Amino acid sequence: MAEELAFILRSVRYQDAAKVVTFLSREGGLRTGFARGATARDNRFGASLEPLTLCRITGRRSGVLALYRIHHADIVEPYRTIHADFNLLSWAGLVSRFLLGCLPPEHPEPLLFSLTRETLSALETRKESASRLWIRFAREGLAILGYRPPPPACTLCHRKVGEEKVLIRPSEGTVLCRLCRREEGKRGVEVPGQILDWLSGAGDISSLPGHWHEETLNFLDHMIGEHDPKWIPASSVTFLPEARD
Ligand SMILES: [Zn+2]
């Protein structure tokens, strides 16, 4: 029976004594498994299969199309601080929804697994503001999946754009400067050249000025929405007052 390290993303009770669990496994990618006997009260097996928990899962699939069965699970990291804080939980929930919405099933993504682990650990230890951690996660996550946006150079006239806003069509990968878009119509998302520069590059989050954060969040929502039509924008998530960061 194979053992895998996994983030529990979703856990739904099934009949009286079972759970259907969706998890991101380092070895197997996004998987859904069936855990019999995981719902009884005071049940350690059930507790280890709660969403936003890192655990070591032992399970197997009996045939190619058969359901994956989880036989055993041990908690590696319960993320107690995140679970006890409404705002942290909301930010961590974005990470979870991103993985559930953008990943194809059963396709290993070890880099995305590491990025998730890094991000949740940093949220748990409050090393960095939660909104910055989310922005960094979303940029890197999109890049790992092959959806990194193009740099801020106009697709038609090839001019590199600085502060001005460009029009980007994420699905086509085109960028239009202020002058060229007159010809081409308004379809697309507007974004300042500097934000696109940061998102398409490798600069650290500290190189993205604070006053761009709000607009970067909104633009990332557009980018993610291109790949996950059910994406609920981060900008519409409710946070408790004075703790937006
Ligand atoms: Zn142009």
mmCIF file of C-alpha atoms and ligand atoms in Angstrom:
data_model
loop_
_atom_site.group_PDB
_atom_site.id
_atom_site.type_symbol
_atom_site.label_atom_id
_atom_site.label_comp_id
_atom_site.label_asym_id
_atom_site.label_seq_id
_atom_site.Cartn_x
_atom_site.Cartn_y
_atom_site.Cartn_z
ATOM 1 C CA MET A 1 0.000 0.000 0.000
ATOM 2 C CA ALA A 2 1.382 3.398 -0.949
ATOM 3 C CA GLU A 3 2.057 6.160 1.523
ATOM 4 C CA GLU A 4 1.739 9.756 0.371
ATOM 5 C CA LEU A 5 2.084 13.202 1.855
ATOM 6 C CA ALA A 6 -1.120 15.156 1.222
ATOM 7 C CA PHE A 7 -2.978 18.371 1.918
ATOM 8 C CA ILE A 8 -6.622 17.713 2.667
ATOM 9 C CA LEU A 9 -8.636 20.199 0.616
ATOM 10 C CA ARG A 10 -12.208 19.035 0.908
ATOM 11 C CA SER A 11 -13.912 16.485 3.068
ATOM 12 C CA VAL A 12 -17.548 15.528 2.655
ATOM 13 C CA ARG A 13 -19.458 13.122 4.835
ATOM 14 C CA TYR A 14 -20.779 10.152 2.934
ATOM 15 C CA GLN A 15 -23.666 8.229 4.452
ATOM 16 C CA ASP A 16 -23.184 7.315 8.106
ATOM 17 C CA ALA A 17 -19.599 6.381 8.526
ATOM 18 C CA ALA A 18 -17.528 7.462 5.585
ATOM 19 C CA LYS A 19 -15.945 10.554 4.062
ATOM 20 C CA VAL A 20 -15.152 11.451 0.500
ATOM 21 C CA VAL A 21 -11.901 13.363 0.674
ATOM 22 C CA THR A 22 -10.198 15.444 -2.008
ATOM 23 C CA PHE A 23 -6.512 16.046 -1.393
ATOM 24 C CA LEU A 24 -3.355 17.279 -3.068
ATOM 25 C CA SER A 25 -0.797 14.538 -2.840
ATOM 26 C CA ARG A 26 2.877 15.222 -3.431
ATOM 27 C CA GLU A 27 3.162 11.940 -5.274
ATOM 28 C CA GLY A 28 -0.120 11.816 -7.181
ATOM 29 C CA GLY A 29 -1.482 15.355 -7.525
ATOM 30 C CA LEU A 30 -5.155 16.114 -6.980
ATOM 31 C CA ARG A 31 -6.961 12.989 -5.829
ATOM 32 C CA THR A 32 -10.285 11.997 -4.395
ATOM 33 C CA GLY A 33 -10.481 9.096 -1.982
ATOM 34 C CA PHE A 34 -12.998 7.262 0.076
ATOM 35 C CA ALA A 35 -12.402 6.854 3.823
ATOM 36 C CA ARG A 36 -14.587 4.324 5.556
ATOM 37 C CA GLY A 37 -15.100 4.759 9.282
ATOM 38 C CA ALA A 38 -13.835 8.345 9.332
ATOM 39 C CA THR A 39 -16.814 10.145 10.795
ATOM 40 C CA ALA A 40 -17.358 8.622 14.231
ATOM 41 C CA ARG A 41 -17.057 11.122 17.083
ATOM 42 C CA ASP A 42 -13.586 11.412 18.672
ATOM 43 C CA ASN A 43 -12.231 9.522 15.764
ATOM 44 C CA ARG A 44 -8.560 10.272 15.051
ATOM 45 C CA PHE A 45 -8.852 8.981 11.524
ATOM 46 C CA GLY A 46 -11.668 11.447 10.837
ATOM 47 C CA ALA A 47 -9.848 14.345 12.523
ATOM 48 C CA SER A 48 -6.791 13.833 10.352
ATOM 49 C CA LEU A 49 -8.958 14.168 7.250
ATOM 50 C CA GLU A 50 -10.267 17.651 8.024
ATOM 51 C CA PRO A 51 -9.675 20.341 5.366
ATOM 52 C CA LEU A 52 -6.398 22.283 5.553
ATOM 53 C CA THR A 53 -4.449 19.575 7.300
ATOM 54 C CA LEU A 54 -1.193 18.096 6.066
ATOM 55 C CA CYS A 55 -1.117 14.365 6.579
ATOM 56 C CA ARG A 56 0.499 11.153 5.604
ATOM 57 C CA ILE A 57 -2.100 9.035 3.882
ATOM 58 C CA THR A 58 -1.913 5.319 3.329
ATOM 59 C CA GLY A 59 -4.235 4.033 0.674
ATOM 60 C CA ARG A 60 -4.615 2.336 -2.610
ATOM 61 C CA ARG A 61 -6.655 1.985 -5.727
ATOM 62 C CA SER A 62 -7.640 -1.538 -6.568
ATOM 63 C CA GLY A 63 -8.006 -1.036 -10.345
ATOM 64 C CA VAL A 64 -7.475 1.656 -12.965
ATOM 65 C CA LEU A 65 -10.991 3.048 -12.662
ATOM 66 C CA ALA A 66 -11.600 1.988 -9.077
ATOM 67 C CA LEU A 67 -12.062 4.482 -6.287
ATOM 68 C CA TYR A 68 -8.995 5.320 -4.265
ATOM 69 C CA ARG A 69 -9.411 4.022 -0.719
ATOM 70 C CA ILE A 70 -7.807 5.783 2.230
ATOM 71 C CA HIS A 71 -6.967 3.225 4.893
ATOM 72 C CA HIS A 72 -4.981 5.283 7.311
ATOM 73 C CA ALA A 73 -3.998 8.918 7.881
ATOM 74 C CA ASP A 74 -1.604 10.603 10.329
ATOM 75 C CA ILE A 75 -1.501 14.329 10.879
ATOM 76 C CA VAL A 76 1.859 15.858 9.990
ATOM 77 C CA GLU A 77 0.832 19.516 10.446
ATOM 78 C CA PRO A 78 -2.586 20.548 11.804
ATOM 79 C CA TYR A 79 -2.107 24.322 11.151
ATOM 80 C CA ARG A 80 -3.680 25.229 14.491
ATOM 81 C CA THR A 81 -3.054 28.965 14.197
ATOM 82 C CA ILE A 82 -4.740 29.124 10.788
ATOM 83 C CA HIS A 83 -7.747 27.128 11.991
ATOM 84 C CA ALA A 84 -8.172 29.413 14.997
ATOM 85 C CA ASP A 85 -8.142 32.659 13.016
ATOM 86 C CA PHE A 86 -11.036 33.569 10.733
ATOM 87 C CA ASN A 87 -8.963 35.816 8.453
ATOM 88 C CA LEU A 88 -6.055 33.407 8.091
ATOM 89 C CA LEU A 89 -8.543 30.668 7.343
ATOM 90 C CA SER A 90 -10.112 32.801 4.600
ATOM 91 C CA TRP A 91 -6.722 33.374 2.958
ATOM 92 C CA ALA A 92 -5.780 29.707 3.279
ATOM 93 C CA GLY A 93 -9.170 28.885 1.782
ATOM 94 C CA LEU A 94 -8.162 30.775 -1.372
ATOM 95 C CA VAL A 95 -5.116 28.505 -1.717
ATOM 96 C CA SER A 96 -7.363 25.503 -1.322
ATOM 97 C CA ARG A 97 -9.926 26.732 -3.865
ATOM 98 C CA PHE A 98 -7.163 27.556 -6.329
ATOM 99 C CA LEU A 99 -5.862 23.986 -6.157
ATOM 100 C CA LEU A 100 -9.333 22.459 -6.396
ATOM 101 C CA GLY A 101 -10.339 24.667 -9.318
ATOM 102 C CA CYS A 102 -7.194 24.832 -11.458
ATOM 103 C CA LEU A 103 -5.594 21.417 -11.167
ATOM 104 C CA PRO A 104 -6.471 18.456 -13.360
ATOM 105 C CA PRO A 105 -6.969 15.264 -11.343
ATOM 106 C CA GLU A 106 -4.242 12.674 -10.893
ATOM 107 C CA HIS A 107 -1.424 14.732 -12.327
ATOM 108 C CA PRO A 108 1.594 15.114 -10.009
ATOM 109 C CA GLU A 109 2.600 18.738 -9.381
ATOM 110 C CA PRO A 110 5.490 18.534 -6.893
ATOM 111 C CA LEU A 111 6.392 22.214 -7.301
ATOM 112 C CA LEU A 112 2.858 23.304 -6.538
ATOM 113 C CA PHE A 113 2.859 20.975 -3.552
ATOM 114 C CA SER A 114 6.029 22.642 -2.211
ATOM 115 C CA LEU A 115 4.636 26.111 -2.886
ATOM 116 C CA THR A 116 1.470 25.217 -0.971
ATOM 117 C CA ARG A 117 3.469 23.899 1.954
ATOM 118 C CA GLU A 118 5.655 27.008 2.031
ATOM 119 C CA THR A 119 2.641 29.314 1.861
ATOM 120 C CA LEU A 120 0.650 27.568 4.593
ATOM 121 C CA SER A 121 3.705 27.430 6.880
ATOM 122 C CA ALA A 122 4.271 31.142 6.410
ATOM 123 C CA LEU A 123 0.580 31.846 7.113
ATOM 124 C CA GLU A 124 0.746 29.624 10.196
ATOM 125 C CA THR A 125 3.788 31.434 11.611
ATOM 126 C CA ARG A 126 2.508 34.853 10.447
ATOM 127 C CA LYS A 127 5.901 35.497 8.902
ATOM 128 C CA GLU A 128 4.520 37.789 6.246
ATOM 129 C CA SER A 129 1.222 39.572 5.686
ATOM 130 C CA ALA A 130 -1.446 37.161 4.479
ATOM 131 C CA SER A 131 -2.397 39.218 1.415
ATOM 132 C CA ARG A 132 1.243 39.278 0.243
ATOM 133 C CA LEU A 133 1.493 35.533 0.747
ATOM 134 C CA TRP A 134 -1.626 35.009 -1.340
ATOM 135 C CA ILE A 135 -0.371 37.297 -4.141
ATOM 136 C CA ARG A 136 2.932 35.421 -4.222
ATOM 137 C CA PHE A 137 1.207 32.036 -4.151
ATOM 138 C CA ALA A 138 -1.191 32.965 -6.968
ATOM 139 C CA ARG A 139 1.595 34.319 -9.209
ATOM 140 C CA GLU A 140 3.824 31.283 -8.672
ATOM 141 C CA GLY A 141 0.915 28.852 -8.842
ATOM 142 C CA LEU A 142 -0.227 30.226 -12.215
ATOM 143 C CA ALA A 143 3.362 30.130 -13.504
ATOM 144 C CA ILE A 144 3.847 26.497 -12.440
ATOM 145 C CA LEU A 145 0.668 25.550 -14.312
ATOM 146 C CA GLY A 146 1.975 27.328 -17.421
ATOM 147 C CA TYR A 147 -0.273 30.378 -17.108
ATOM 148 C CA ARG A 148 2.333 33.043 -16.381
ATOM 149 C CA PRO A 149 1.148 36.273 -18.049
ATOM 150 C CA PRO A 150 3.274 37.832 -20.829
ATOM 151 C CA PRO A 151 5.636 40.739 -20.072
ATOM 152 C CA PRO A 152 4.311 44.282 -20.596
ATOM 153 C CA ALA A 153 5.297 44.716 -24.243
ATOM 154 C CA CYS A 154 2.656 45.485 -26.846
ATOM 155 C CA THR A 155 1.944 42.504 -29.063
ATOM 156 C CA LEU A 156 1.354 44.749 -32.101
ATOM 157 C CA CYS A 157 3.920 47.576 -31.947
ATOM 158 C CA HIS A 158 6.339 45.774 -29.571
ATOM 159 C CA ARG A 159 6.694 48.897 -27.432
ATOM 160 C CA LYS A 160 7.596 48.142 -23.800
ATOM 161 C CA VAL A 161 5.011 49.714 -21.556
ATOM 162 C CA GLY A 162 5.893 51.262 -18.204
ATOM 163 C CA GLU A 163 3.351 52.990 -16.020
ATOM 164 C CA GLU A 164 0.518 53.207 -18.487
ATOM 165 C CA LYS A 165 -2.289 50.692 -18.463
ATOM 166 C CA VAL A 166 -2.294 47.921 -20.997
ATOM 167 C CA LEU A 167 -5.141 45.771 -22.167
ATOM 168 C CA ILE A 168 -4.421 42.088 -21.774
ATOM 169 C CA ARG A 169 -6.349 39.123 -23.128
ATOM 170 C CA PRO A 170 -5.142 36.304 -20.912
ATOM 171 C CA SER A 171 -6.593 33.488 -23.000
ATOM 172 C CA GLU A 172 -4.790 34.700 -26.146
ATOM 173 C CA GLY A 173 -1.696 35.988 -24.367
ATOM 174 C CA THR A 174 -1.948 39.347 -26.137
ATOM 175 C CA VAL A 175 -1.020 42.697 -24.644
ATOM 176 C CA LEU A 176 -2.173 45.953 -26.238
ATOM 177 C CA CYS A 177 -0.761 49.397 -25.513
ATOM 178 C CA ARG A 178 -2.877 52.545 -25.241
ATOM 179 C CA LEU A 179 -2.398 53.411 -28.913
ATOM 180 C CA CYS A 180 -2.912 49.997 -30.480
ATOM 181 C CA ARG A 181 -6.058 49.177 -28.574
ATOM 182 C CA ARG A 182 -7.894 51.953 -30.423
ATOM 183 C CA GLU A 183 -7.815 49.757 -33.461
ATOM 184 C CA GLU A 184 -8.503 46.517 -31.690
ATOM 185 C CA GLY A 185 -11.467 47.200 -29.456
ATOM 186 C CA LYS A 186 -11.827 47.057 -25.712
ATOM 187 C CA ARG A 187 -12.177 43.352 -25.014
ATOM 188 C CA GLY A 188 -9.768 42.274 -22.273
ATOM 189 C CA VAL A 189 -8.605 43.265 -18.810
ATOM 190 C CA GLU A 190 -6.853 46.543 -18.053
ATOM 191 C CA VAL A 191 -3.771 46.401 -15.902
ATOM 192 C CA PRO A 192 -0.877 48.814 -15.218
ATOM 193 C CA GLY A 193 2.314 47.823 -17.031
ATOM 194 C CA GLN A 194 4.261 47.615 -13.757
ATOM 195 C CA ILE A 195 1.928 45.016 -12.309
ATOM 196 C CA LEU A 196 2.210 42.914 -15.446
ATOM 197 C CA ASP A 197 5.978 43.338 -15.247
ATOM 198 C CA TRP A 198 6.004 41.979 -11.696
ATOM 199 C CA LEU A 199 3.621 39.129 -12.456
ATOM 200 C CA SER A 200 5.545 38.026 -15.530
ATOM 201 C CA GLY A 201 8.927 38.267 -13.805
ATOM 202 C CA ALA A 202 10.657 36.705 -10.884
ATOM 203 C CA GLY A 203 11.056 39.720 -8.582
ATOM 204 C CA ASP A 204 10.349 39.257 -4.909
ATOM 205 C CA ILE A 205 7.033 40.389 -3.421
ATOM 206 C CA SER A 206 8.910 43.308 -1.780
ATOM 207 C CA SER A 207 9.533 44.727 -5.263
ATOM 208 C CA LEU A 208 5.778 45.143 -5.754
ATOM 209 C CA PRO A 209 4.865 48.488 -4.143
ATOM 210 C CA GLY A 210 2.126 48.309 -1.514
ATOM 211 C CA HIS A 211 -0.188 50.630 -3.409
ATOM 212 C CA TRP A 212 -0.352 48.085 -6.249
ATOM 213 C CA HIS A 213 -1.525 45.251 -4.037
ATOM 214 C CA GLU A 214 -5.263 45.866 -4.397
ATOM 215 C CA GLU A 215 -5.073 46.059 -8.184
ATOM 216 C CA THR A 216 -2.785 43.020 -8.323
ATOM 217 C CA LEU A 217 -5.307 41.031 -6.297
ATOM 218 C CA ASN A 218 -8.067 41.992 -8.732
ATOM 219 C CA PHE A 219 -6.000 41.134 -11.774
ATOM 220 C CA LEU A 220 -5.010 37.753 -10.315
ATOM 221 C CA ASP A 221 -8.730 37.089 -9.815
ATOM 222 C CA HIS A 222 -9.223 37.661 -13.567
ATOM 223 C CA MET A 223 -6.308 35.405 -14.433
ATOM 224 C CA ILE A 224 -7.512 32.585 -12.193
ATOM 225 C CA GLY A 225 -11.086 33.045 -13.436
ATOM 226 C CA GLU A 226 -9.821 32.325 -16.967
ATOM 227 C CA HIS A 227 -8.904 28.816 -15.851
ATOM 228 C CA ASP A 228 -11.529 28.235 -13.192
ATOM 229 C CA PRO A 229 -14.914 29.575 -14.329
ATOM 230 C CA LYS A 230 -16.286 28.967 -10.825
ATOM 231 C CA TRP A 231 -13.618 31.086 -9.153
ATOM 232 C CA ILE A 232 -15.046 33.372 -6.451
ATOM 233 C CA PRO A 233 -12.775 36.432 -6.509
ATOM 234 C CA ALA A 234 -10.412 36.994 -3.581
ATOM 235 C CA SER A 235 -11.648 40.586 -3.608
ATOM 236 C CA SER A 236 -15.129 39.380 -2.673
ATOM 237 C CA VAL A 237 -14.008 37.296 0.305
ATOM 238 C CA THR A 238 -15.177 38.769 3.600
ATOM 239 C CA PHE A 239 -12.496 39.528 6.144
ATOM 240 C CA LEU A 240 -12.936 40.727 9.683
ATOM 241 C CA PRO A 241 -12.327 44.477 10.032
ATOM 242 C CA GLU A 242 -8.813 45.921 10.623
ATOM 243 C CA ALA A 243 -7.221 42.622 9.666
ATOM 244 C CA ARG A 244 -7.210 42.861 5.875
ATOM 245 C CA ASP A 245 -3.478 42.213 6.089
HETATM 246 ZN ZN ZN B 1 1.113 49.013 -29.344
#
